[in-house]
mmCIF file of C-alpha atoms in Angstrom:
data_model
loop_
_atom_site.group_PDB
_atom_site.id
_atom_site.type_symbol
_atom_site.label_atom_id
_atom_site.label_comp_id
_atom_site.label_asym_id
_atom_site.label_seq_id
_atom_site.Cartn_x
_atom_site.Cartn_y
_atom_site.Cartn_z
ATOM 1 C CA MET J 1 6.570 5.157 -46.592
ATOM 2 C CA LEU J 2 6.080 2.050 -44.587
ATOM 3 C CA LEU J 3 9.507 1.792 -43.653
ATOM 4 C CA ALA J 4 9.809 5.315 -42.450
ATOM 5 C CA ALA J 5 6.569 4.849 -40.257
ATOM 6 C CA LEU J 6 8.288 1.833 -38.775
ATOM 7 C CA ILE J 7 11.407 3.655 -37.689
ATOM 8 C CA ALA J 8 9.609 6.861 -36.710
ATOM 9 C CA TRP J 9 6.749 5.239 -34.295
ATOM 10 C CA PRO J 10 9.285 4.193 -31.638
ATOM 11 C CA VAL J 11 11.220 7.524 -31.843
ATOM 12 C CA LEU J 12 7.860 9.515 -31.406
ATOM 13 C CA TYR J 13 6.711 7.015 -28.847
ATOM 14 C CA PHE J 14 9.809 7.829 -26.782
ATOM 15 C CA LEU J 15 9.458 11.372 -27.136
ATOM 16 C CA ASP J 16 5.876 11.152 -25.770
ATOM 17 C CA TYR J 17 7.213 9.059 -22.925
ATOM 18 C CA LEU J 18 10.187 11.333 -22.125
ATOM 19 C CA PRO J 19 8.326 14.230 -20.084
ATOM 20 C CA SER J 20 7.263 11.644 -17.686
ATOM 21 C CA LEU J 21 10.564 10.603 -16.805
ATOM 22 C CA LYS J 22 11.339 14.168 -15.608
ATOM 23 C CA GLU J 23 8.177 14.174 -13.410
ATOM 24 C CA GLU J 24 9.041 15.085 -9.758
ATOM 25 C CA PRO J 25 8.109 12.313 -7.401
ATOM 26 C CA MET J 26 5.011 12.690 -5.224
ATOM 27 C CA HIS J 27 5.806 13.218 -1.275
ATOM 28 C CA LEU J 28 3.325 13.307 1.399
ATOM 29 C CA THR J 29 3.487 16.191 3.703
ATOM 30 C CA GLN J 30 1.844 14.348 6.631
ATOM 31 C CA PRO J 31 3.107 10.919 7.990
ATOM 32 C CA LEU J 32 0.742 7.944 6.869
ATOM 33 C CA GLY J 33 -0.704 6.052 9.522
ATOM 34 C CA GLU J 34 1.630 4.673 12.711
ATOM 35 C CA SER J 35 4.681 3.441 12.193
ATOM 36 C CA LEU J 36 5.094 -0.550 12.797
ATOM 37 C CA ALA J 37 8.794 -1.139 13.680
ATOM 38 C CA SER J 38 8.422 -4.568 15.055
ATOM 39 C CA LEU J 39 6.171 -7.487 15.099
ATOM 40 C CA GLU J 40 5.956 -7.422 19.081
ATOM 41 C CA THR J 41 4.001 -3.810 18.815
ATOM 42 C CA LEU J 42 1.691 -5.072 16.283
ATOM 43 C CA ARG J 43 -1.465 -6.126 18.599
ATOM 44 C CA GLU J 44 -0.808 -2.838 20.555
ATOM 45 C CA ARG J 45 -0.881 -0.757 17.544
ATOM 46 C CA LEU J 46 -4.005 -2.367 16.077
ATOM 47 C CA ASN J 47 -5.888 -1.349 19.233
ATOM 48 C CA GLY J 48 -8.148 -4.089 19.249
ATOM 49 C CA LYS J 49 -9.434 -3.276 15.543
ATOM 50 C CA PRO J 50 -8.714 -4.979 12.141
ATOM 51 C CA GLY J 51 -5.786 -3.058 10.489
ATOM 52 C CA ILE J 52 -4.044 -2.309 7.089
ATOM 53 C CA ILE J 53 -0.377 -2.728 6.964
ATOM 54 C CA PHE J 54 1.299 -0.600 4.070
ATOM 55 C CA PHE J 55 4.940 -1.492 3.225
ATOM 56 C CA LYS J 56 6.813 1.328 1.586
ATOM 57 C CA ALA J 57 10.250 2.603 0.555
ATOM 58 C CA ASP J 58 11.619 5.959 -0.263
ATOM 59 C CA TRP J 59 13.286 4.496 -3.196
ATOM 60 C CA CYS J 60 10.138 2.568 -4.339
ATOM 61 C CA ARG J 61 8.572 4.460 -7.456
ATOM 62 C CA ASN J 62 4.990 3.524 -7.082
ATOM 63 C CA CYS J 63 4.917 3.844 -3.121
ATOM 64 C CA PRO J 64 4.131 7.593 -3.178
ATOM 65 C CA ARG J 65 1.100 7.099 -5.580
ATOM 66 C CA VAL J 66 -0.159 4.205 -3.241
ATOM 67 C CA ALA J 67 0.145 6.357 -0.259
ATOM 68 C CA GLN J 68 -1.492 9.239 -1.884
ATOM 69 C CA LEU J 69 -4.528 6.746 -2.540
ATOM 70 C CA LEU J 70 -4.482 5.695 1.002
ATOM 71 C CA SER J 71 -4.406 9.181 2.323
ATOM 72 C CA GLU J 72 -7.752 9.749 0.391
ATOM 73 C CA ILE J 73 -9.813 7.225 2.244
ATOM 74 C CA PRO J 74 -11.502 8.827 5.030
ATOM 75 C CA GLU J 75 -11.882 5.765 7.278
ATOM 76 C CA LEU J 76 -7.973 5.666 7.755
ATOM 77 C CA SER J 77 -7.244 9.169 8.790
ATOM 78 C CA GLY J 78 -8.788 11.752 11.233
ATOM 79 C CA ASP J 79 -8.729 11.733 14.986
ATOM 80 C CA SER J 80 -10.398 8.577 15.372
ATOM 81 C CA PRO J 81 -9.966 6.378 12.144
ATOM 82 C CA LYS J 82 -12.254 3.197 11.755
ATOM 83 C CA VAL J 83 -9.331 1.054 10.548
ATOM 84 C CA SER J 84 -5.932 1.068 11.966
ATOM 85 C CA LEU J 85 -3.297 2.050 9.330
ATOM 86 C CA LEU J 86 0.179 0.909 10.005
ATOM 87 C CA THR J 87 3.197 1.689 7.975
ATOM 88 C CA VAL J 88 6.361 -0.332 7.529
ATOM 89 C CA ASP J 89 9.254 1.755 6.058
ATOM 90 C CA LEU J 90 11.678 -0.760 3.986
ATOM 91 C CA THR J 91 13.921 2.145 2.997
ATOM 92 C CA GLN J 92 16.680 0.686 5.399
ATOM 93 C CA GLN J 93 17.294 -3.092 5.424
ATOM 94 C CA THR J 94 17.582 -3.928 9.157
ATOM 95 C CA PRO J 95 17.022 -7.231 10.694
ATOM 96 C CA GLU J 96 13.761 -6.071 12.074
ATOM 97 C CA ASN J 97 12.401 -5.096 8.693
ATOM 98 C CA THR J 98 13.548 -8.197 7.312
ATOM 99 C CA HIS J 99 11.610 -10.349 10.015
ATOM 100 C CA ILE J 100 8.542 -8.309 9.356
ATOM 101 C CA THR J 101 8.740 -8.775 5.627
ATOM 102 C CA GLN J 102 9.340 -12.675 6.144
ATOM 103 C CA HIS J 103 6.528 -12.896 8.551
ATOM 104 C CA PHE J 104 4.004 -11.166 6.194
ATOM 105 C CA ASN J 105 5.739 -12.766 2.992
ATOM 106 C CA VAL J 106 6.109 -9.412 1.350
ATOM 107 C CA PHE J 107 9.132 -9.542 -1.191
ATOM 108 C CA GLY J 108 9.010 -5.705 -1.726
ATOM 109 C CA PRO J 109 6.986 -2.495 -1.623
ATOM 110 C CA PRO J 110 4.457 -1.237 -2.266
ATOM 111 C CA ALA J 111 2.266 -3.793 -0.586
ATOM 112 C CA ILE J 112 -0.792 -3.613 1.437
ATOM 113 C CA ILE J 113 -1.901 -6.314 3.765
ATOM 114 C CA LEU J 114 -5.168 -6.729 5.811
ATOM 115 C CA VAL J 115 -4.951 -8.312 9.316
ATOM 116 C CA ASP J 116 -7.669 -8.949 11.842
ATOM 117 C CA GLN J 117 -7.441 -7.317 15.283
ATOM 118 C CA SER J 118 -5.153 -10.376 16.337
ATOM 119 C CA GLY J 119 -2.653 -9.835 13.506
ATOM 120 C CA ILE J 120 -3.650 -12.705 11.793
ATOM 121 C CA ILE J 121 -3.342 -12.108 7.679
ATOM 122 C CA LEU J 122 -6.127 -12.227 5.398
ATOM 123 C CA GLU J 123 -4.453 -13.418 2.314
ATOM 124 C CA GLU J 124 -7.460 -12.740 -0.087
ATOM 125 C CA TYR J 125 -7.151 -9.084 0.762
ATOM 126 C CA ARG J 126 -3.383 -8.760 -0.190
ATOM 127 C CA LEU J 127 -2.351 -6.181 -2.579
ATOM 128 C CA ASN J 128 0.873 -5.915 -4.380
ATOM 129 C CA GLY J 129 2.358 -3.228 -6.718
ATOM 130 C CA LEU J 130 0.605 -0.331 -7.834
ATOM 131 C CA VAL J 131 -3.071 -0.481 -7.211
ATOM 132 C CA THR J 132 -6.377 1.355 -7.825
ATOM 133 C CA LEU J 133 -8.384 3.199 -5.441
ATOM 134 C CA PRO J 134 -11.339 0.818 -5.672
ATOM 135 C CA ALA J 135 -8.975 -2.214 -4.533
ATOM 136 C CA ILE J 136 -7.868 -0.200 -1.481
ATOM 137 C CA GLU J 137 -11.398 0.549 -0.757
ATOM 138 C CA ARG J 138 -12.416 -2.904 -1.205
ATOM 139 C CA VAL J 139 -9.850 -3.738 1.521
ATOM 140 C CA VAL J 140 -11.114 -1.123 3.851
ATOM 141 C CA ALA J 141 -14.524 -1.888 3.608
ATOM 142 C CA LYS J 142 -13.687 -5.553 4.451
ATOM 143 C CA ALA J 143 -12.001 -4.229 7.483
ATOM 144 C CA ILE J 144 -14.934 -2.170 8.715
ATOM 145 C CA ASP J 145 -17.048 -5.320 7.905
ATOM 146 C CA MET J 146 -15.002 -7.415 10.004
ATOM 147 C CA GLN J 147 -15.567 -4.751 13.080
ATOM 148 C CA HIS J 148 -19.309 -4.694 12.640
ATOM 149 C CA PRO J 149 -20.340 -8.351 11.392
ATOM 150 C CA ARG J 150 -24.012 -8.109 9.705
ATOM 151 C CA ASP J 151 -26.748 -10.269 11.097
ATOM 152 C CA LEU J 152 -27.623 -13.216 9.013
ATOM 153 C CA ALA J 153 -31.242 -12.712 10.165
ATOM 154 C CA ASP J 154 -31.431 -9.419 8.201
#
């Protein structure tokens, strides 16, 4: 009986996992943030605000989920977002994409990086891989806090 259970468990586990292999990938109908095609345009795109840079690729399995989480944060969307959201599409390996990923020390998507209004990276707020909504919200809150520093006398 124990031998049968040991043999059956992996088979049952695989059969339970099988439907998730057939799931359709998530796609966003709207583009997410502004596209960042070169480092030269970074400061212009930040528009004097701290920004979040999202690195994605079409072949990345976790990128649509992270993009969906980013789209759920109201401070990143709308006509006048509180935080600049820039997207770097790494689907094609171009010299400019290589330059951007090397500059920001990104090994692959998905990745989220917080930069100040000058484009300087805040390493402690770097997120890699599949992340949670609270982790992204923490980065967004820091970006908003950088725009409106609290008075220490309060």
